Coordinates of C-alpha atoms in Angstrom, one line a residue:
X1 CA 9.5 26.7 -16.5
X2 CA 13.1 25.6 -16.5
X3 CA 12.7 24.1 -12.9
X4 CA 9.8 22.3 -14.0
X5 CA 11.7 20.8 -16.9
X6 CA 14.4 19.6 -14.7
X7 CA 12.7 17.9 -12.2
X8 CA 10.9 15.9 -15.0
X9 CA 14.1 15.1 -16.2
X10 CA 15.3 14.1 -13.1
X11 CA 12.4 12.4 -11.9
X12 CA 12.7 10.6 -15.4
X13 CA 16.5 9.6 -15.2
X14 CA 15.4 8.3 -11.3
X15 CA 12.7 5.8 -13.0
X16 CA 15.1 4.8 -15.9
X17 CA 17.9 4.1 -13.0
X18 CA 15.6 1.6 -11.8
X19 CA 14.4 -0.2 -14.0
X20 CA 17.9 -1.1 -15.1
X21 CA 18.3 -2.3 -11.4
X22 CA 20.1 0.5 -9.8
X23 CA 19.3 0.6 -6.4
X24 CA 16.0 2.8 -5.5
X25 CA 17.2 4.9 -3.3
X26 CA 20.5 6.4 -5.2
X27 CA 18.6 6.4 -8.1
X28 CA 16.1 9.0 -6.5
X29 CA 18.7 11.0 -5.1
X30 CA 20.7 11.0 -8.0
X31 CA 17.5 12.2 -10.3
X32 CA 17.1 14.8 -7.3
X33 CA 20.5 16.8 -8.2
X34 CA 20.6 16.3 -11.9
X35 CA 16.9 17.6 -11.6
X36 CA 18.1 20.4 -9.6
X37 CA 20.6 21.1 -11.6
X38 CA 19.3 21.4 -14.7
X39 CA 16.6 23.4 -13.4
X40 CA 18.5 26.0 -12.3
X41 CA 18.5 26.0 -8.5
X42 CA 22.7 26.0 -8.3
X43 CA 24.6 23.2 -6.3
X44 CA 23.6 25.1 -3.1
X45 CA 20.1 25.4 -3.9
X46 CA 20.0 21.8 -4.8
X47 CA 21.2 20.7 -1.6
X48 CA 18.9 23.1 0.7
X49 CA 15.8 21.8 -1.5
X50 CA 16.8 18.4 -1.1
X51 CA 17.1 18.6 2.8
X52 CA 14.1 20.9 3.0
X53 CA 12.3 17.8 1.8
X54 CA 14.1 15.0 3.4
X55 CA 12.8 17.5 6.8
X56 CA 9.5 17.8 5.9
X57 CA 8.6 14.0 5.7
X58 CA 11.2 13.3 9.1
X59 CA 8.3 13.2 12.0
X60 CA 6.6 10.6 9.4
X61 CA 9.6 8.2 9.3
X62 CA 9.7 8.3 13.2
X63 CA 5.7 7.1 12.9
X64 CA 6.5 4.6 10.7
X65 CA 9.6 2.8 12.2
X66 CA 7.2 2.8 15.3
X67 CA 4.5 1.3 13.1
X68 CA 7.1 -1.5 12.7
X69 CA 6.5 -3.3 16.3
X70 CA 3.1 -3.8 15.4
X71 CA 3.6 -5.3 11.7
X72 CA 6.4 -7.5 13.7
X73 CA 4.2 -9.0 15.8
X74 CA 1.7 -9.7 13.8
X75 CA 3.9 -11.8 11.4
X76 CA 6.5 -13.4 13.9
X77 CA 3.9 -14.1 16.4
X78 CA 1.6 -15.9 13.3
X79 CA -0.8 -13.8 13.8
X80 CA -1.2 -12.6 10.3
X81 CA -1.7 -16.1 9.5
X82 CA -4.3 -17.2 12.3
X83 CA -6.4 -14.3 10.2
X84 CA -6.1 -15.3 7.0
X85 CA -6.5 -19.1 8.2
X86 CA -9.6 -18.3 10.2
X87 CA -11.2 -16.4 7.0
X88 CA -10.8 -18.7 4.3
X89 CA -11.6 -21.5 6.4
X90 CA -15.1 -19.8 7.4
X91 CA -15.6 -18.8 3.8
X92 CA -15.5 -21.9 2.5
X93 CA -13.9 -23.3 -1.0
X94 CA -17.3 -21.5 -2.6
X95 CA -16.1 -18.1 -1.5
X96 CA -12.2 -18.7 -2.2
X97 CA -11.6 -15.8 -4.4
X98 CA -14.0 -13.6 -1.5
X99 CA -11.7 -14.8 1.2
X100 CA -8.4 -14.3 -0.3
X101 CA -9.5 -10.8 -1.0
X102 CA -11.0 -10.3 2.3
X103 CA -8.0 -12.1 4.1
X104 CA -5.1 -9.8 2.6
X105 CA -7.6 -6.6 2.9
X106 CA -7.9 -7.1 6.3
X107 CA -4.0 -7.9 7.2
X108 CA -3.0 -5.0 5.0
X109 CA -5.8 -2.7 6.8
X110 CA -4.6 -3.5 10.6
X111 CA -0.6 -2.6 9.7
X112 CA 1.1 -5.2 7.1
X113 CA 2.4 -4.4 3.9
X114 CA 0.7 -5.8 1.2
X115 CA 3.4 -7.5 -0.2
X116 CA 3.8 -9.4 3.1
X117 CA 0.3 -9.7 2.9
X118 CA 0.3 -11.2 -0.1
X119 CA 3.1 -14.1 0.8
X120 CA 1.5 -14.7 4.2
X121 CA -2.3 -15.9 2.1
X122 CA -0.1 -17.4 -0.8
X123 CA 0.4 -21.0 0.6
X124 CA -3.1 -21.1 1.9
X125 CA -4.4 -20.7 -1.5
X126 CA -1.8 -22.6 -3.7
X127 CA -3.3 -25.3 -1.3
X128 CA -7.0 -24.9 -1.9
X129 CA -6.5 -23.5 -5.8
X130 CA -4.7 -27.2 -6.4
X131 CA -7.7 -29.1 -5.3
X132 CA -10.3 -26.6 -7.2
X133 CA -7.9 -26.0 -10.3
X134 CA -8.2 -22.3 -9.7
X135 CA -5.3 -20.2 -11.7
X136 CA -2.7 -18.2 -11.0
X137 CA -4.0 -14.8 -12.5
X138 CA -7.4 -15.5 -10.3
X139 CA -5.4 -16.2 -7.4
X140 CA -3.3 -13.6 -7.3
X141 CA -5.5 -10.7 -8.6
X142 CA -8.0 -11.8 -5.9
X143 CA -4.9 -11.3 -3.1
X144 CA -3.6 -8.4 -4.6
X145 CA -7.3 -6.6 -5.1
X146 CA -8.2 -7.4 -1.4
X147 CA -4.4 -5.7 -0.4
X148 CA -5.3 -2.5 -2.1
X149 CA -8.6 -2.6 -1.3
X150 CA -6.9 -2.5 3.0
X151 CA -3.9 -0.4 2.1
X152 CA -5.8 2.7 1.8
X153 CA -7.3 2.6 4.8
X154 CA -4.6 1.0 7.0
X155 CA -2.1 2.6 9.7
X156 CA 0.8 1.6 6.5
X157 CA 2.9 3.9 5.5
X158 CA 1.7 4.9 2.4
X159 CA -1.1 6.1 4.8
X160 CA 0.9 7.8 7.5
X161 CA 3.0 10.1 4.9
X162 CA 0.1 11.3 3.6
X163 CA -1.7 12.4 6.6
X164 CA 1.8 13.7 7.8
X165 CA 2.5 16.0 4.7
X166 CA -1.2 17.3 4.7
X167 CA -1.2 17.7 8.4
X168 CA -4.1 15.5 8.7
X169 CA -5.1 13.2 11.6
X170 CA -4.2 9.8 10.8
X171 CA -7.4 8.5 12.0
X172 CA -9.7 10.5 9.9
X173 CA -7.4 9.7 6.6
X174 CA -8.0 6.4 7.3
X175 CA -12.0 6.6 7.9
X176 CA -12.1 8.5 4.7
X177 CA -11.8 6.0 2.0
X178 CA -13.5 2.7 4.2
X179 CA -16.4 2.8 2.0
X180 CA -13.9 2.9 -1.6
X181 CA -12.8 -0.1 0.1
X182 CA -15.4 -2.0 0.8
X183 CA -17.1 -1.1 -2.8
X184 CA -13.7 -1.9 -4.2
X185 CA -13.5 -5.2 -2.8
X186 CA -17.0 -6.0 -4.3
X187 CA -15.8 -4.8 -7.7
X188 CA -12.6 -6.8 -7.6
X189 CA -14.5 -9.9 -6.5
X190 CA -17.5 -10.1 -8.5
X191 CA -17.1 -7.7 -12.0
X192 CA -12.8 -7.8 -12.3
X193 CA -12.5 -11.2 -11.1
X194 CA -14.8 -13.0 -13.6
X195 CA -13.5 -11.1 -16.5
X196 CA -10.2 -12.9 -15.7
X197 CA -11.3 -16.1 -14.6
X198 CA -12.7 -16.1 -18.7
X199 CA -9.4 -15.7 -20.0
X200 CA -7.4 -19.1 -18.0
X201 CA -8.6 -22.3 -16.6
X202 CA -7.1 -25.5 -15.9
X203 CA -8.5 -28.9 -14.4
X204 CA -8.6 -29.8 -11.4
X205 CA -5.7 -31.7 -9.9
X206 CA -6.3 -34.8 -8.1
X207 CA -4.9 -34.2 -4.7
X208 CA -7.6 -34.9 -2.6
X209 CA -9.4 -32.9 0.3
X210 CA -6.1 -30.4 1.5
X211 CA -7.3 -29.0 4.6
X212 CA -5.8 -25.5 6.0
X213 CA -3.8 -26.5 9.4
X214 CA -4.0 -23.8 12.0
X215 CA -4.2 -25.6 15.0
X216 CA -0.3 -24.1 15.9
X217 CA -1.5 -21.0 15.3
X218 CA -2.7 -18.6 17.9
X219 CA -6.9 -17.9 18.0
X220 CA -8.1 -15.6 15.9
X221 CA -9.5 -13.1 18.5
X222 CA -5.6 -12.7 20.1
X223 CA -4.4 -12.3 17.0
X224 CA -6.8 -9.7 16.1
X225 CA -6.4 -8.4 19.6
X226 CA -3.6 -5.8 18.7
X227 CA -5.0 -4.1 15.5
X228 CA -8.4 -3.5 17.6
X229 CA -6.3 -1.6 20.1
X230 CA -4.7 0.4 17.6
X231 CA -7.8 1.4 15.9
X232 CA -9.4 2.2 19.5
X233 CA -6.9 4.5 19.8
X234 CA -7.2 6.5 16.9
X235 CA -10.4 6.6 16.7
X236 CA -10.4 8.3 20.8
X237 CA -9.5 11.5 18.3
X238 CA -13.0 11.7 16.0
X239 CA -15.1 10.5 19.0
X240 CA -13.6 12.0 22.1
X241 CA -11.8 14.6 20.7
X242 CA -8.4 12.6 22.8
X243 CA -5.5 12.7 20.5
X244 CA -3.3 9.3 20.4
X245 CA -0.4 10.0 18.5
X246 CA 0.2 6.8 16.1
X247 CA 4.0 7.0 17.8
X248 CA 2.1 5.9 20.6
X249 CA -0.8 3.6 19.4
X250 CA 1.0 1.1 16.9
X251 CA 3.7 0.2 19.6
X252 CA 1.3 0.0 22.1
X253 CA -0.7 -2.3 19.7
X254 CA 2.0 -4.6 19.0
X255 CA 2.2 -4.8 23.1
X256 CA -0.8 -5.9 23.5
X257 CA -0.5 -8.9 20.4
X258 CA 2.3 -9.9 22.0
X259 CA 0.5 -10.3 25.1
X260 CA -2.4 -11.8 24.1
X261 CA -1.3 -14.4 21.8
X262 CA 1.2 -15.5 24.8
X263 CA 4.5 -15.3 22.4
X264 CA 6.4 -13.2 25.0
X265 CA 9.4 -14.8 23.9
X266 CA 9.5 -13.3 20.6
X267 CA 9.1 -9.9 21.3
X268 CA 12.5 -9.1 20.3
X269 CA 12.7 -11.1 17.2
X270 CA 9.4 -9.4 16.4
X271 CA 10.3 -6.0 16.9
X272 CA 13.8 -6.7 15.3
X273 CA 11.8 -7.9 11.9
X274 CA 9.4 -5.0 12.2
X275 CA 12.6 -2.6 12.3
X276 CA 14.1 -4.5 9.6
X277 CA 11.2 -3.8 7.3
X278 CA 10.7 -0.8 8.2
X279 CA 14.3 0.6 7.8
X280 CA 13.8 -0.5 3.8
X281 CA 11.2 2.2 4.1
X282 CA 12.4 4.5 5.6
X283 CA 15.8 4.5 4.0
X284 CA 13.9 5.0 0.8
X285 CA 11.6 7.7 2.3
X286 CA 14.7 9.5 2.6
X287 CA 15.4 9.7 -0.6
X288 CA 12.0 10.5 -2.0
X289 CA 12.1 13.6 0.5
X290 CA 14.9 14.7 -1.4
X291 CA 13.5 14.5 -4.7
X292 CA 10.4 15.9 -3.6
X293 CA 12.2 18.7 -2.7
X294 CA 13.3 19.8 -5.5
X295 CA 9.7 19.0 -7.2
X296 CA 8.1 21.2 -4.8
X297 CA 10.5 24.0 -5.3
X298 CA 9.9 23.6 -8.9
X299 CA 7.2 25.0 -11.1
X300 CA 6.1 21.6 -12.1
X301 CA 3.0 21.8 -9.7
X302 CA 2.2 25.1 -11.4
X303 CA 3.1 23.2 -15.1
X304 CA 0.4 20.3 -13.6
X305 CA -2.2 22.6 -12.5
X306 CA -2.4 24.4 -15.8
X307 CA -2.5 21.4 -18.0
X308 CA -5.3 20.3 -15.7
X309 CA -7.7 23.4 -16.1
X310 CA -8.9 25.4 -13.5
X311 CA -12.2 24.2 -12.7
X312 CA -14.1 22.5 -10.1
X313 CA -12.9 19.1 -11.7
X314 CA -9.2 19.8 -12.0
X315 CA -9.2 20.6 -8.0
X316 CA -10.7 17.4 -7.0
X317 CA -8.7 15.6 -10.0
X318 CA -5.0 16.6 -8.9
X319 CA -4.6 14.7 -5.7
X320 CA -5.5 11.4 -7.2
X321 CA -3.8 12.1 -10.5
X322 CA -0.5 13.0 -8.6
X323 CA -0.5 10.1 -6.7
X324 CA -0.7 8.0 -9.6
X325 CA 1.9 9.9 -11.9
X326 CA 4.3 9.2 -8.8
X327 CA 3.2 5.7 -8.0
X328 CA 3.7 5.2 -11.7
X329 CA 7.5 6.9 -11.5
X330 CA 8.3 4.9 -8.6
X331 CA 6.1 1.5 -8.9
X332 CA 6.2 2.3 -5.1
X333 CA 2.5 3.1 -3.3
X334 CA 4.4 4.2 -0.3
X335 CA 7.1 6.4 -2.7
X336 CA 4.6 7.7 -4.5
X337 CA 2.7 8.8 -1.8
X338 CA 5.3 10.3 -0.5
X339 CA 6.4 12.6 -3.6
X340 CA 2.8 13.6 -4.4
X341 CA 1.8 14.8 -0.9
X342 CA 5.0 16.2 -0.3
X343 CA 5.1 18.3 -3.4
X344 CA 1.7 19.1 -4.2
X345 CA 0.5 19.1 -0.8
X346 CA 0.1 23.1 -0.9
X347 CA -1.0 23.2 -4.3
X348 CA -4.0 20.9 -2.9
X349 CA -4.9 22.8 -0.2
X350 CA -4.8 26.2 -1.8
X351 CA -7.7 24.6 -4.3
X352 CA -10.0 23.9 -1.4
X353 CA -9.5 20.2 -0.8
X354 CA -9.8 19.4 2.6
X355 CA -6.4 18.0 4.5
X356 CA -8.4 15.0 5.8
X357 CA -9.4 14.2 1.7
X358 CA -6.2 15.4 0.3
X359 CA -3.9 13.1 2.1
X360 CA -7.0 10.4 1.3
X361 CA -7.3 11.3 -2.5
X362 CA -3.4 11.1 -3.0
X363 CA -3.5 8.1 -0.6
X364 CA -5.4 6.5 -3.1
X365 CA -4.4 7.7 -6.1
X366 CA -1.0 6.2 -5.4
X367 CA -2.5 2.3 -6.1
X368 CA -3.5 2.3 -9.4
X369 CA -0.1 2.0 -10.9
X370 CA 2.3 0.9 -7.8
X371 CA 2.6 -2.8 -9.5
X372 CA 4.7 -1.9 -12.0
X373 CA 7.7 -4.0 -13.1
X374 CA 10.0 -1.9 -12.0
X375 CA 9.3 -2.4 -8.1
X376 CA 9.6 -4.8 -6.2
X377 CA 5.9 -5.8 -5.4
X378 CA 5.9 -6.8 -8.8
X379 CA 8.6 -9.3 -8.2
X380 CA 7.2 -10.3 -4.5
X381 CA 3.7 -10.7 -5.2
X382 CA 4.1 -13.2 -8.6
X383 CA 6.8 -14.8 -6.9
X384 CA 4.7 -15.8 -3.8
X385 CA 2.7 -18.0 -6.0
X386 CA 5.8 -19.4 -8.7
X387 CA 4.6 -17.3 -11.7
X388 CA 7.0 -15.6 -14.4
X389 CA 7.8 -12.0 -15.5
X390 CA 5.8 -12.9 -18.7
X391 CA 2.5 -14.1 -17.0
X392 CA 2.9 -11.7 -13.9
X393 CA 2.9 -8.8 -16.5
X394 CA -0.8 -9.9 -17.9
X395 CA -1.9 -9.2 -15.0
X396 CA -1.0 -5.8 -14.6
X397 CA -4.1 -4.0 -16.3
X398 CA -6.4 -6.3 -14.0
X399 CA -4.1 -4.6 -10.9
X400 CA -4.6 -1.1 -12.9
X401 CA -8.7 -1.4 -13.2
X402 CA -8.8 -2.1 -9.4
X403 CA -6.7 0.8 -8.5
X404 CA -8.8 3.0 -10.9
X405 CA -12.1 1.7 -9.5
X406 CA -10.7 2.6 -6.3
X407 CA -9.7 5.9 -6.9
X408 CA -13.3 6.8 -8.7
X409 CA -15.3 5.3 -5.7
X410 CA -13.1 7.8 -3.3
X411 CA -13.7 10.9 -5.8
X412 CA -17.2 10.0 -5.8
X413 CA -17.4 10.2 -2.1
X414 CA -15.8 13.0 -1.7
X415 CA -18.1 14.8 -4.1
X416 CA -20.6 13.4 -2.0
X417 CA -19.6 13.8 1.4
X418 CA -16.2 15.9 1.3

């Protein structure tokens, strides 16, 4: 019991370290030996849990700095933006807040983060939403709805740690929660959306028609060219039974964007971006290893599962609740992935779950509260479209409902189908 309290303290002392700023990454190693510490593993039992954990996530870091030639291209190259573009021009102004959503779920669902996401759509629809005198909150709920709605079922990080720590094919972690997305991005639009729009409008401002300019943009079907390639890949596993490793596939895919969109030229600054953002990650992976560690090798998963019950619903309840507590800890969907799969990975399993819908459940879980103020997709996301710390936090129950609606939609499937 002792262990469990220490890790909550540490995991605790971790979230307090940053909110007050402190980088994320000491901060999580730091709660990591004072959680060890005062749960009575010893210095040298500290240290072995700590690098127990940092081992167990390693072979997911090495997927996801090769994830990082694919989410270079499809930035550097402008082929993010030919997609969002493309979609918000067919849509049409009646359909904005449809194709903002649809346009982020779709980048963040072929490999970008959705925070990059989220800035790549941004000036397309400050454009439109000055000519319709559409608000910020409607804007930028509909951007960020559509980027969970794609993050769950996208070759992202968040994705590959989970399938990693459960031992489950990417592929099928990924097919797992398309319908949650696609009845999520439904929701978001047409019940979560209006319920905002109630709450803050504005006139129109006179700026006349604004048109989207793509022309300098490569077509859509080269810039979608890459992500199709990476998907045909994985998916070889379900229908062939051929296994293509996501080492293999996501550089492969970024290949093949480069390629086709004829930006040759910018392969290394492409792949050097996609490094650089995926270094952040892992970096921070490392040190959410470590404190998962010590989680794991605490009772705290024992402390969880007994608060939870031992029936049928407290099995298929702890994956998503886990992902949520540590997306909550860390305001991180990708950290708190990470932590939950990693520590209560076993417990999961042992209860019945299925690898494929544990990583998926967790996976999931792990959106409903990563937008808090104390990470940086807070920050990123509101200031993408100029809005403050005081209005950006009204929207964060709005962010919660959709991650909530999410997670129920994959519970229910999985009840269904799992």
């Amino acid at each position: 019991m002792n262990s469990a309290f220490g890790a909550i303290i540490g995991l605790l002392l971790a979230i307090v370290l940053i909110i007050r700023r402190f980088s994320p990454v000491y901060s999580l190693l730091l709660g990591a030996i004072v959680g060890g510490l005062l749960g009575g593993m010893g210095l040298d039992g500290t240290v072995a849990n700590m690098i127990s954990g940092v081992k167990d996530i390693t072979p997911a870091i090495v997927r996801i700095i090769a994830a990082g030639v694919l989410s270079g291209v499809l930035i550097k190259t402008g082929a993010a933006a030919s997609i969002s573009h493309t979609i918000i021009n067919r849509l049409g102004d009646r359909h904005l807040y449809l194709a903002l959503a649809l346009s982020t779920m779709l980048l963040t669902a072929v490999g970008v983060f959705i925070d990059v996401a989220v800035i790549t759509v941004a000036p397309i629809a400050i454009i439109i939403s000055q000519r319709l005198g559409i608000n910020k909150f409607g804007m930028l709920l509909a951007m960020v709805g559509g980027g969970k709605c794609g993050n769950i079922i996208s070759p992202n990080p968040n994705t590959i740690i989970a399938a990693e720590n459960f031992g489950a094919p990417l592929s099928s972690v990924m097919l797992a929660n398309v319908a949650s997305a696609i009845i999520g991005l439904i929701i978001t639009v047409y019940v979560i959306l209006p319920l905002l729009s109630r709450r803050d409008k504005r006139q129109a401002s006179d700026t006349g028609e604004v048109s989207v300019n793509d022309e300098s943009l490569p077509s859509f079907w080269a810039s979608i060219s890459g992500p199709v390639v990476v998907m045909a890949l994985l998916m070889l596993r379900p229908i062939a039974g051929i296994a293509i490793d996501p080492l293999i596939a996501l550089p492969v895919g970024g290949i093949v964007g480069i390629l086709a969109t004829r930006q040759w030229r910018r392969t290394a600054e492409s792949i050097s971006y996609g490094l650089e953002k995926m270094s952040v990650v892992a970096v921070l992976l490392v040190s959410t290893g470590a404190i998962a560690g010590i989680i794991k090798a605490s009772t705290l998963t024992d402390m969880l599962i007994s608060v939870l019950g031992s029936g049928e619903s407290a099995k298929v309840l702890l994956a998503p609740l886990s992902g949520a507590i540590m997306s909550a800890a860390t305001a991180s969907t990708t950290a708190g992935a990470t932590i939950a799969s990693a520590s209560f990975s076993e417990a999961i399993l042992a209860s019945g779950v299925s690898a494929v819908w544990g990583a998926a459940l967790v996976n999931v879980g792990a959106t409903v509260l990563d937008h808090l103020p104390h990470g940086s997709f807070f920050h990123a996301t509101g200031g993408s479209v100029e809005m403050g710390i005081k209005e950006r936090l009204k929207l964060i129950p709005y962010e919660s409902l959709v991650g909530l609606v999410l997670t129920i939609c994959s519970v229910v499937t999985y009840l269904i189908v799992g």
